[in-house]
Coordinates of C-alpha atoms and ligand atoms in Angstrom, one line a residue:
M1264 CA -24.3 -29.1 15.6
K1265 CA -23.0 -26.1 14.0
I1266 CA -19.2 -25.4 13.2
A1267 CA -18.1 -22.1 12.1
D1268 CA -14.2 -22.5 12.4
S1269 CA -12.6 -23.7 9.3
A1270 CA -9.8 -26.1 10.9
E1271 CA -12.6 -27.5 13.0
L1272 CA -14.8 -28.1 10.0
W1273 CA -12.2 -29.4 7.8
S1274 CA -10.7 -31.8 10.4
Q1275 CA -14.2 -33.1 11.4
A1276 CA -15.1 -33.6 7.5
V1277 CA -11.8 -35.5 7.2
E1278 CA -12.6 -37.9 9.9
R1279 CA -16.1 -38.5 8.5
L1280 CA -14.8 -39.4 5.2
R1281 CA -12.0 -41.5 6.4
A1282 CA -14.3 -44.2 7.2
E1283 CA -15.9 -44.0 3.7
I1284 CA -12.9 -43.6 1.5
G1285 CA -10.4 -45.7 3.6
E1286 CA -7.2 -44.7 5.5
E1287 CA -5.0 -44.6 2.5
N1288 CA -6.9 -42.4 0.5
A1289 CA -7.7 -39.8 3.4
E1290 CA -3.8 -39.8 4.1
L1291 CA -3.0 -39.5 0.4
W1292 CA -5.5 -36.7 -0.6
L1293 CA -7.1 -35.1 2.4
K1294 CA -4.6 -35.0 5.1
P1295 CA -2.0 -32.8 3.3
A1296 CA -4.6 -30.0 2.7
Q1297 CA -5.0 -27.4 5.5
A1298 CA -8.0 -25.2 6.3
V1299 CA -7.1 -21.5 5.7
S1300 CA -10.3 -19.8 6.1
L1301 CA -14.1 -20.1 6.2
E1302 CA -15.6 -16.9 4.7
G1303 CA -18.6 -16.0 2.7
G1304 CA -19.6 -19.5 2.7
V1305 CA -16.5 -20.8 1.3
L1306 CA -13.9 -23.0 2.8
T1307 CA -10.4 -22.4 1.5
L1308 CA -7.8 -25.2 1.7
R1309 CA -4.3 -24.7 1.3
V1310 CA -2.7 -27.6 -0.8
P1311 CA 0.8 -28.2 -1.7
N1312 CA 0.2 -28.2 -5.5
K1313 CA -2.2 -28.7 -8.4
F1314 CA -2.2 -32.5 -7.9
F1315 CA -4.2 -32.1 -4.7
S1316 CA -6.7 -29.5 -5.8
D1317 CA -7.6 -31.5 -8.8
G1318 CA -7.5 -34.8 -7.1
I1319 CA -9.6 -33.7 -4.3
K1320 CA -12.1 -31.9 -6.5
E1321 CA -12.4 -34.8 -9.1
R1322 CA -12.7 -37.4 -6.1
Y1323 CA -14.3 -36.1 -3.1
Q1324 CA -15.8 -32.5 -3.8
K1325 CA -19.4 -33.5 -3.9
R1326 CA -19.1 -35.8 -0.9
L1327 CA -17.2 -33.0 1.0
I1328 CA -19.8 -30.6 0.4
A1329 CA -22.6 -32.7 1.5
V1330 CA -20.6 -33.4 4.7
F1331 CA -20.1 -29.6 5.2
R1332 CA -23.6 -29.2 5.1
E1333 CA -24.2 -31.7 7.6
L1334 CA -21.7 -30.4 9.9
S1335 CA -22.1 -26.7 9.6
G1336 CA -25.8 -26.4 8.8
A1337 CA -25.2 -24.3 5.8
D1338 CA -24.0 -24.6 2.2
V1339 CA -20.5 -24.3 2.1
G1340 CA -18.4 -24.1 -1.1
L1341 CA -14.8 -25.4 -1.3
D1342 CA -11.9 -23.3 -3.0
F1343 CA -8.2 -24.0 -3.0
R1344 CA -4.9 -22.2 -2.6
V1345 CA -2.1 -23.9 -4.0
E1346 CA 1.0 -23.0 -1.8
R1347 CA 3.7 -25.1 -0.5
D1348 CA 3.7 -25.4 3.2
I1349 CA 6.8 -23.5 4.4
S1350 CA 7.7 -25.7 7.2
R1351 CA 8.0 -28.5 4.8
V1352 CA 10.2 -27.0 2.4
L1353 CA 13.8 -28.2 2.8
P1354 CA 16.6 -25.9 2.2
P1355 CA 18.0 -26.2 -1.4
S1356 CA 19.6 -29.4 -1.7
D1357 CA 23.3 -29.5 -2.0
P1358 CA 24.3 -30.1 -5.6
V1359 CA 26.2 -33.0 -4.8
P1360 CA 24.1 -34.8 -2.4
E1361 CA 26.6 -36.1 0.2
A1362 CA 24.3 -38.5 2.0
S1363 CA 23.6 -40.6 -1.2
S1364 CA 26.1 -43.3 -1.9
Q1365 CA 27.3 -43.8 -5.5
S1366 CA 24.3 -44.1 -7.5
D1367 CA 23.7 -47.9 -8.0
F1368 CA 21.2 -48.0 -10.8
A1369 CA 21.7 -44.7 -12.7
L1370 CA 24.7 -45.8 -15.1
S1371 CA 23.0 -49.0 -16.3
E1372 CA 19.8 -47.1 -17.4
L1373 CA 21.2 -44.3 -19.5
N1374 CA 22.4 -44.6 -23.1
P1375 CA 25.8 -43.1 -23.2
R1376 CA 25.4 -42.1 -26.8
Y1377 CA 22.3 -40.0 -26.0
T1378 CA 24.2 -36.7 -25.0
F1379 CA 23.8 -32.9 -25.4
E1380 CA 27.0 -33.1 -27.7
T1381 CA 25.4 -35.6 -30.0
F1382 CA 22.0 -33.6 -30.0
V1383 CA 21.8 -31.3 -33.2
I1384 CA 20.3 -28.0 -32.3
G1385 CA 17.5 -26.5 -34.6
E1386 CA 14.7 -23.9 -34.3
S1387 CA 12.5 -26.9 -33.7
N1388 CA 14.1 -28.0 -30.5
R1389 CA 16.1 -25.1 -29.3
L1390 CA 14.1 -24.3 -26.4
A1391 CA 13.6 -28.0 -25.3
R1392 CA 17.2 -28.5 -25.3
A1393 CA 18.3 -25.4 -23.6
T1394 CA 16.0 -26.1 -20.8
A1395 CA 17.2 -29.6 -20.6
E1396 CA 20.8 -28.3 -20.4
S1397 CA 20.2 -25.8 -17.5
I1398 CA 18.2 -28.6 -15.6
A1399 CA 21.4 -30.7 -15.7
K1400 CA 23.3 -28.0 -14.5
S1401 CA 21.0 -27.1 -11.6
P1402 CA 18.4 -29.6 -11.1
G1403 CA 15.4 -29.1 -9.0
T1404 CA 15.5 -25.2 -9.2
Q1405 CA 13.9 -23.3 -11.9
Y1406 CA 12.2 -25.8 -14.3
N1407 CA 10.5 -28.2 -12.1
P1408 CA 8.7 -30.3 -13.3
Y1409 CA 9.7 -30.2 -16.8
V1410 CA 7.5 -31.6 -19.5
I1411 CA 8.7 -32.2 -23.0
Y1412 CA 6.2 -32.8 -25.8
G1413 CA 6.8 -33.8 -29.2
G1414 CA 5.8 -36.5 -31.9
V1415 CA 7.4 -39.9 -32.2
G1416 CA 11.0 -40.1 -33.1
L1417 CA 11.8 -36.5 -32.6
G1418 CA 14.4 -36.8 -29.6
K1419 CA 12.4 -36.5 -26.4
T1420 CA 14.2 -39.9 -25.3
H1421 CA 17.4 -38.4 -26.3
L1422 CA 17.1 -35.2 -24.4
M1423 CA 16.0 -37.1 -21.3
H1424 CA 19.1 -39.5 -21.4
A1425 CA 21.2 -36.4 -22.0
I1426 CA 20.1 -34.8 -18.9
G1427 CA 20.9 -37.9 -16.9
N1428 CA 24.2 -38.2 -18.5
A1429 CA 25.1 -34.5 -17.8
M1430 CA 23.9 -34.7 -14.4
R1431 CA 26.0 -37.8 -13.7
R1432 CA 29.1 -36.1 -15.0
Q1433 CA 28.5 -32.9 -13.1
H1434 CA 27.4 -34.7 -9.9
P1435 CA 28.8 -38.1 -9.9
K1436 CA 26.9 -39.2 -6.7
A1437 CA 23.5 -37.8 -7.8
R1438 CA 20.8 -40.5 -7.9
V1439 CA 19.4 -40.1 -11.3
L1440 CA 16.8 -42.6 -12.7
Y1441 CA 15.5 -42.8 -16.1
T1442 CA 12.6 -45.0 -16.6
T1443 CA 9.2 -45.3 -18.7
S1444 CA 5.9 -44.8 -17.2
E1445 CA 5.2 -48.4 -18.4
Q1446 CA 8.0 -49.7 -16.5
F1447 CA 7.0 -47.6 -13.4
V1448 CA 3.4 -49.3 -13.6
N1449 CA 5.0 -52.7 -13.9
E1450 CA 7.2 -52.2 -10.8
F1451 CA 4.5 -50.7 -8.9
I1452 CA 2.3 -53.8 -9.5
A1453 CA 5.1 -56.2 -8.9
A1454 CA 5.7 -54.2 -5.7
V1455 CA 2.0 -54.6 -4.6
Q1456 CA 2.0 -58.4 -5.4
N1457 CA 5.2 -58.9 -3.3
N1458 CA 4.2 -56.8 -0.5
A1459 CA 7.3 -54.9 -1.3
L1460 CA 5.7 -51.4 -1.5
D1461 CA 8.1 -49.9 1.2
A1462 CA 11.0 -50.6 -0.7
F1463 CA 9.5 -49.4 -4.0
R1464 CA 8.8 -46.1 -2.5
A1465 CA 12.0 -45.7 -0.6
R1466 CA 14.0 -46.3 -3.9
Y1467 CA 12.0 -43.7 -5.9
R1468 CA 11.9 -41.2 -3.0
S1469 CA 15.6 -41.3 -2.6
L1470 CA 16.2 -39.9 -6.1
D1471 CA 17.7 -36.5 -7.0
C1472 CA 16.4 -36.6 -10.6
L1473 CA 13.4 -38.8 -11.8
L1474 CA 13.1 -38.9 -15.7
I1475 CA 9.8 -40.6 -16.6
D1476 CA 9.4 -41.1 -20.4
D1477 CA 6.1 -41.6 -22.3
I1478 CA 3.8 -40.6 -19.4
Q1479 CA 0.9 -41.4 -21.5
F1480 CA 1.2 -45.2 -20.2
L1481 CA 0.0 -44.0 -16.8
I1482 CA -3.3 -42.9 -18.0
A1483 CA -6.4 -44.8 -16.8
K1484 CA -4.2 -46.8 -14.5
D1485 CA -5.6 -45.4 -11.3
R1486 CA -3.5 -46.8 -8.5
S1487 CA -0.3 -46.3 -10.5
E1488 CA -1.3 -43.0 -11.2
Q1489 CA -1.8 -42.1 -7.4
E1490 CA 1.6 -43.7 -6.7
F1491 CA 3.2 -41.5 -9.3
F1492 CA 1.6 -38.5 -7.7
H1493 CA 2.8 -39.5 -4.4
T1494 CA 6.2 -40.0 -5.7
F1495 CA 6.3 -36.9 -7.5
N1496 CA 5.1 -34.9 -4.5
A1497 CA 7.8 -36.4 -2.2
L1498 CA 10.5 -35.4 -4.8
F1499 CA 9.1 -32.1 -5.6
D1500 CA 8.9 -31.2 -2.0
S1501 CA 12.3 -31.8 -1.2
R1502 CA 13.3 -29.9 -4.5
K1503 CA 14.3 -33.0 -6.5
Q1504 CA 14.1 -32.6 -10.4
I1505 CA 11.5 -34.3 -12.2
V1506 CA 11.3 -34.5 -16.0
V1507 CA 8.5 -36.1 -18.0
S1508 CA 7.7 -36.6 -21.7
S1509 CA 4.7 -37.2 -23.6
D1510 CA 4.4 -38.3 -27.2
R1511 CA 1.3 -36.2 -27.8
S1512 CA 0.3 -32.6 -27.7
P1513 CA -2.1 -31.2 -25.5
K1514 CA -4.5 -31.0 -28.4
E1515 CA -4.3 -34.5 -29.5
M1516 CA -4.8 -35.8 -26.1
S1517 CA -7.9 -37.3 -24.5
P1518 CA -9.6 -35.7 -21.6
L1519 CA -7.8 -38.1 -19.4
E1520 CA -4.5 -37.5 -20.7
Q1521 CA -4.9 -33.7 -20.5
R1522 CA -6.1 -33.9 -16.8
L1523 CA -2.7 -36.0 -16.1
I1524 CA -0.7 -33.4 -17.9
S1525 CA -2.3 -30.4 -16.6
R1526 CA -1.1 -31.3 -13.2
L1527 CA 2.5 -30.9 -14.4
E1528 CA 2.1 -28.1 -16.4
W1529 CA 2.7 -25.5 -13.7
G1530 CA 6.3 -26.2 -14.0
F1531 CA 7.9 -25.7 -17.4
V1532 CA 6.8 -27.2 -20.8
A1533 CA 8.6 -27.2 -24.1
D1534 CA 7.8 -28.9 -27.3
I1535 CA 9.9 -30.5 -29.9
K1536 CA 8.6 -30.1 -33.6
P1537 CA 9.8 -31.8 -36.5
P1538 CA 13.0 -30.6 -37.6
D1539 CA 13.4 -28.1 -40.8
L1540 CA 15.5 -29.2 -43.8
E1541 CA 18.7 -27.4 -42.4
T1542 CA 18.5 -29.3 -39.0
R1543 CA 17.9 -32.6 -40.9
I1544 CA 20.9 -32.2 -43.0
A1545 CA 23.0 -31.4 -39.8
I1546 CA 21.7 -34.5 -38.1
L1547 CA 22.6 -36.7 -41.0
R1548 CA 26.1 -35.1 -41.2
K1549 CA 26.6 -35.5 -37.5
K1550 CA 25.4 -39.0 -37.5
A1551 CA 27.4 -39.9 -40.6
A1552 CA 30.5 -38.5 -38.9
L1553 CA 29.8 -40.3 -35.8
E1554 CA 29.6 -43.5 -37.7
G1555 CA 32.7 -42.6 -39.8
F1556 CA 30.6 -42.8 -43.0
A1557 CA 31.3 -40.4 -45.7
V1558 CA 28.0 -39.6 -47.7
P1559 CA 28.1 -37.4 -50.7
D1560 CA 26.4 -34.0 -50.1
D1561 CA 23.8 -34.7 -53.0
V1562 CA 22.8 -37.9 -51.2
V1563 CA 22.6 -36.1 -47.8
L1564 CA 20.3 -33.6 -49.4
F1565 CA 18.3 -36.1 -51.1
V1566 CA 17.5 -38.0 -47.8
A1567 CA 17.1 -35.0 -45.6
S1568 CA 14.4 -33.6 -48.1
S1569 CA 12.6 -36.8 -48.4
V1570 CA 12.6 -38.0 -44.8
K1571 CA 10.5 -35.2 -42.9
T1572 CA 8.8 -36.1 -39.8
N1573 CA 10.9 -38.4 -37.8
V1574 CA 14.6 -38.4 -36.9
R1575 CA 14.6 -42.1 -36.2
L1576 CA 13.7 -42.8 -39.8
L1577 CA 16.5 -40.3 -40.9
E1578 CA 18.9 -42.3 -38.7
G1579 CA 17.6 -45.8 -40.1
S1580 CA 18.0 -44.5 -43.7
L1581 CA 21.6 -43.7 -43.0
I1582 CA 22.2 -47.2 -41.6
R1583 CA 20.8 -48.8 -44.5
L1584 CA 22.9 -46.7 -47.0
K1585 CA 26.0 -47.5 -45.0
A1586 CA 25.2 -51.3 -45.2
F1587 CA 24.6 -51.0 -49.0
Q1588 CA 27.9 -49.1 -49.4
S1589 CA 29.9 -51.4 -47.3
M1590 CA 28.7 -54.3 -49.4
T1591 CA 29.2 -52.7 -52.9
G1592 CA 32.3 -50.6 -52.1
A1593 CA 31.2 -48.2 -55.0
P1594 CA 30.3 -44.5 -54.3
L1595 CA 26.8 -43.9 -53.3
T1596 CA 24.4 -42.2 -55.6
V1597 CA 21.0 -40.4 -55.3
D1598 CA 19.7 -43.2 -57.5
D1599 CA 21.0 -45.8 -55.2
A1600 CA 19.7 -44.0 -52.3
R1601 CA 16.2 -43.5 -53.8
D1602 CA 16.1 -47.4 -54.5
I1603 CA 17.3 -48.5 -51.2
L1604 CA 15.1 -46.1 -49.2
K1605 CA 11.8 -46.9 -51.1
D1606 CA 10.0 -48.4 -48.2
T1607 CA 11.2 -45.9 -45.8
L1608 CA 10.1 -42.8 -47.8
A1609 CA 6.7 -44.4 -48.4
S1610 CA 6.3 -45.0 -44.7
D1611 CA 7.4 -41.5 -43.8
E1612 CA 4.9 -39.7 -46.1
G1613 CA 2.0 -41.5 -44.0
N1614 CA -1.4 -40.6 -45.6
P1615 CA -1.7 -36.9 -46.0
V1616 CA -4.9 -35.5 -44.9
R1617 CA -7.0 -33.8 -47.6
I1618 CA -9.0 -30.7 -46.8
E1619 CA -11.8 -32.1 -48.8
T1620 CA -11.9 -35.2 -46.5
I1621 CA -11.9 -33.1 -43.4
Q1622 CA -15.0 -31.1 -45.0
R1623 CA -16.8 -34.2 -45.8
V1624 CA -16.3 -36.0 -42.4
V1625 CA -17.3 -32.8 -40.6
A1626 CA -20.3 -32.3 -42.7
L1627 CA -21.3 -35.8 -42.0
K1628 CA -20.9 -35.4 -38.1
Y1629 CA -23.0 -32.2 -38.1
S1630 CA -25.5 -33.4 -40.6
V1631 CA -24.8 -30.4 -43.1
E1632 CA -23.9 -30.3 -46.7
V1633 CA -20.3 -29.9 -47.9
K1634 CA -21.5 -26.9 -50.0
D1635 CA -22.7 -25.2 -46.9
I1636 CA -19.4 -25.6 -45.2
K1637 CA -17.9 -23.9 -48.1
G1638 CA -20.7 -21.4 -48.4
H1639 CA -21.2 -18.2 -46.7
Q1640 CA -24.3 -18.6 -44.6
R1641 CA -23.7 -17.4 -41.0
T1642 CA -26.4 -19.4 -39.1
A1643 CA -25.0 -20.9 -36.1
S1644 CA -25.7 -24.7 -37.3
I1645 CA -23.4 -23.9 -40.3
A1646 CA -20.8 -21.5 -38.9
L1647 CA -19.8 -24.0 -36.1
P1648 CA -19.1 -26.9 -38.4
R1649 CA -17.3 -24.7 -40.7
Q1650 CA -15.2 -23.1 -38.1
V1651 CA -14.4 -26.9 -36.8
A1652 CA -13.4 -27.9 -40.5
M1653 CA -11.3 -24.9 -40.7
Y1654 CA -9.5 -25.6 -37.6
L1655 CA -9.0 -29.1 -38.3
S1656 CA -7.5 -28.0 -41.7
C1657 CA -5.0 -26.0 -40.0
V1658 CA -3.9 -28.6 -37.4
M1659 CA -4.0 -31.7 -39.7
T1660 CA -2.7 -30.4 -43.0
D1661 CA 0.5 -28.4 -43.7
Q1662 CA -1.7 -26.0 -45.8
S1663 CA -1.4 -22.2 -45.2
S1664 CA -4.1 -20.5 -43.9
T1665 CA -4.6 -18.6 -47.4
D1666 CA -4.8 -21.9 -49.0
I1667 CA -7.3 -23.3 -46.5
G1668 CA -9.4 -20.2 -46.9
R1669 CA -9.3 -20.8 -50.8
A1670 CA -10.6 -24.3 -50.1
F1671 CA -13.5 -23.1 -48.2
G1672 CA -15.1 -21.1 -51.1
G1673 CA -12.6 -18.3 -51.4
K1674 CA -12.5 -17.0 -47.6
D1675 CA -9.9 -14.7 -46.2
H1676 CA -7.0 -16.1 -44.2
S1677 CA -8.1 -14.0 -41.3
T1678 CA -11.3 -15.8 -41.3
V1679 CA -9.4 -19.2 -40.9
L1680 CA -7.3 -17.8 -38.2
H1681 CA -10.2 -16.6 -36.4
A1682 CA -11.9 -19.9 -36.7
R1683 CA -9.0 -21.6 -35.4
K1684 CA -8.5 -19.4 -32.4
K1685 CA -12.2 -19.7 -31.7
I1686 CA -12.2 -23.5 -31.8
E1687 CA -8.9 -23.7 -29.8
R1688 CA -10.6 -21.8 -27.0
K1689 CA -13.6 -23.9 -27.2
V1690 CA -11.3 -27.1 -27.0
E1691 CA -9.5 -25.9 -24.0
E1692 CA -12.9 -25.0 -22.0
D1693 CA -14.9 -27.7 -22.8
P1694 CA -13.7 -31.4 -22.4
F1695 CA -16.7 -32.8 -24.3
F1696 CA -16.1 -30.5 -27.2
L1697 CA -12.5 -31.7 -27.0
E1698 CA -13.6 -35.3 -27.2
L1699 CA -15.7 -34.6 -30.1
I1700 CA -12.6 -33.0 -31.9
N1701 CA -10.6 -36.1 -31.2
R1702 CA -13.1 -38.3 -32.5
L1703 CA -13.2 -36.3 -35.6
Q1704 CA -9.6 -36.5 -36.1
A1705 CA -9.5 -40.2 -35.8
D1706 CA -12.6 -40.5 -38.3
I1707 CA -10.7 -38.2 -40.7
K1708 CA -7.5 -40.1 -40.6
A1709 CA -9.6 -43.5 -41.1
A1710 CA -11.1 -41.8 -44.0
E1711 CA -7.8 -41.2 -45.6
R1712 CA -6.7 -44.7 -45.2
Ligands
LIG2453 P1 11.4 -39.8 -29.2 O1 11.8 -40.2 -27.7 O2 11.0 -38.2 -29.3 O3 10.4 -40.8 -29.7 P2 14.2 -40.5 -29.6 O4 14.8 -39.6 -28.5 O5 14.2 -41.8 -29.4 O6 12.8 -39.9 -29.9 O7 14.9 -39.9 -31.0 C1 15.0 -41.1 -32.0 C2 16.3 -41.0 -32.6 O8 16.6 -39.8 -33.3 C3 17.4 -41.2 -31.6 O9 18.3 -42.0 -32.0 C4 18.0 -39.8 -31.4 O10 19.4 -40.0 -31.1 C5 17.9 -39.2 -32.7 N1 17.6 -37.7 -32.6 C6 16.4 -37.0 -32.4 N2 16.5 -35.7 -32.4 C7 17.8 -35.6 -32.6 C8 18.8 -34.5 -32.8 N3 18.2 -33.2 -32.7 N4 20.0 -34.6 -33.0 C9 20.6 -35.9 -33.1 N5 20.0 -37.0 -33.0 C10 18.6 -37.0 -32.7
LIG2454 MG1 11.1 -42.0 -26.7

């Protein structure tokens, strides 16, 4: 048997695999792909988005290639073209979806205090916020899907609720759902157990905007992840908005997480960084005003300069100060504040990572001497650990590249930057190397404890 036609080859291959991988998987992963061409020994498939190309590659590529060989009598490679099938694209949805009834679950799920108005803008969050605002105005258009990254307590959840709140105000009938990926997984499991998958799917797929917080909980939960992709595809295809957040930057993610996120990244990505001093001051003033709490300027400055990494801690500090003041009734001083916030301040500092710890842990891992890492020898067996240690010093400490260069036996800052770039590239290209870097970071943090 020799098949030379792309459509024929693909449909027969799908039929063969169907028996092996099951009806559900075949429908989910293989059915949406269409054969475009069979040229130069390569079968090109058109898939609606990157989920499919990644999913097919990961799960079935090997098997497919073997089946192609059986069917066509030759080696046939597999390639993908990501392109939405025009016939499946619906016209842009009406901004106020008439068909949906008044949303039944949206209100209860959104915190009314998390709005754009209460969100203080600073350099650290400007892009993330501006994007969120334009999504609320015209969901499902330009920035879809939208991924927000950022450390804990920096305002991701606040922004997601703000999108939901603003959408509901502008389009009262829009079906907006905010949920966490953990909740999504739990609901999915319950639906499977109760034979209620259809209802679960219908509910999620009827949304105009799905906001999924803390996507990292989906990782390594294979069926839930698949179900999420299903939902995602259904919504994306009908031009509904999807917003996702993650607590970790791609650099800090494990390969599994990176894989999950990479499938969303063709949309729009923004990250939120820790706020600078001015923004922290502005946040404190705003929160104090909202609480009707008059805080002296020097106390605001003290708190803003002491609590640096986490807006949630900043807020918590304010609440404690307020409680103290309402108890004593006396005007608040900086000394009071220092005393009241002792614990908070200690927890915000965390454990600062020192360059010498990084050098020690990296040297140990690569079985070289710390003095070699700081030295000038250029053999590969030393240059790589040195560059790794420089890179980690850049990402794990807040030292400048000049300071880092100095700590590495007086090297130039451009050497540090070069090392950083080089390792960054390697991390992107090689998941095993990324895993190594992740492990090193964990070891370094543990060594500082
Ligand atoms: P995350 O989801 O990133 O962990 P949250 O959105 O829960 O963080 O934010 C933690 C707290 O800090 C919330 O109460 C939120 O209102 C507040 N917050 C964070 N960033 C800002 C900001 N830029 N302006 C005002 N409040 C903020
Ligand atoms: Mg959050």
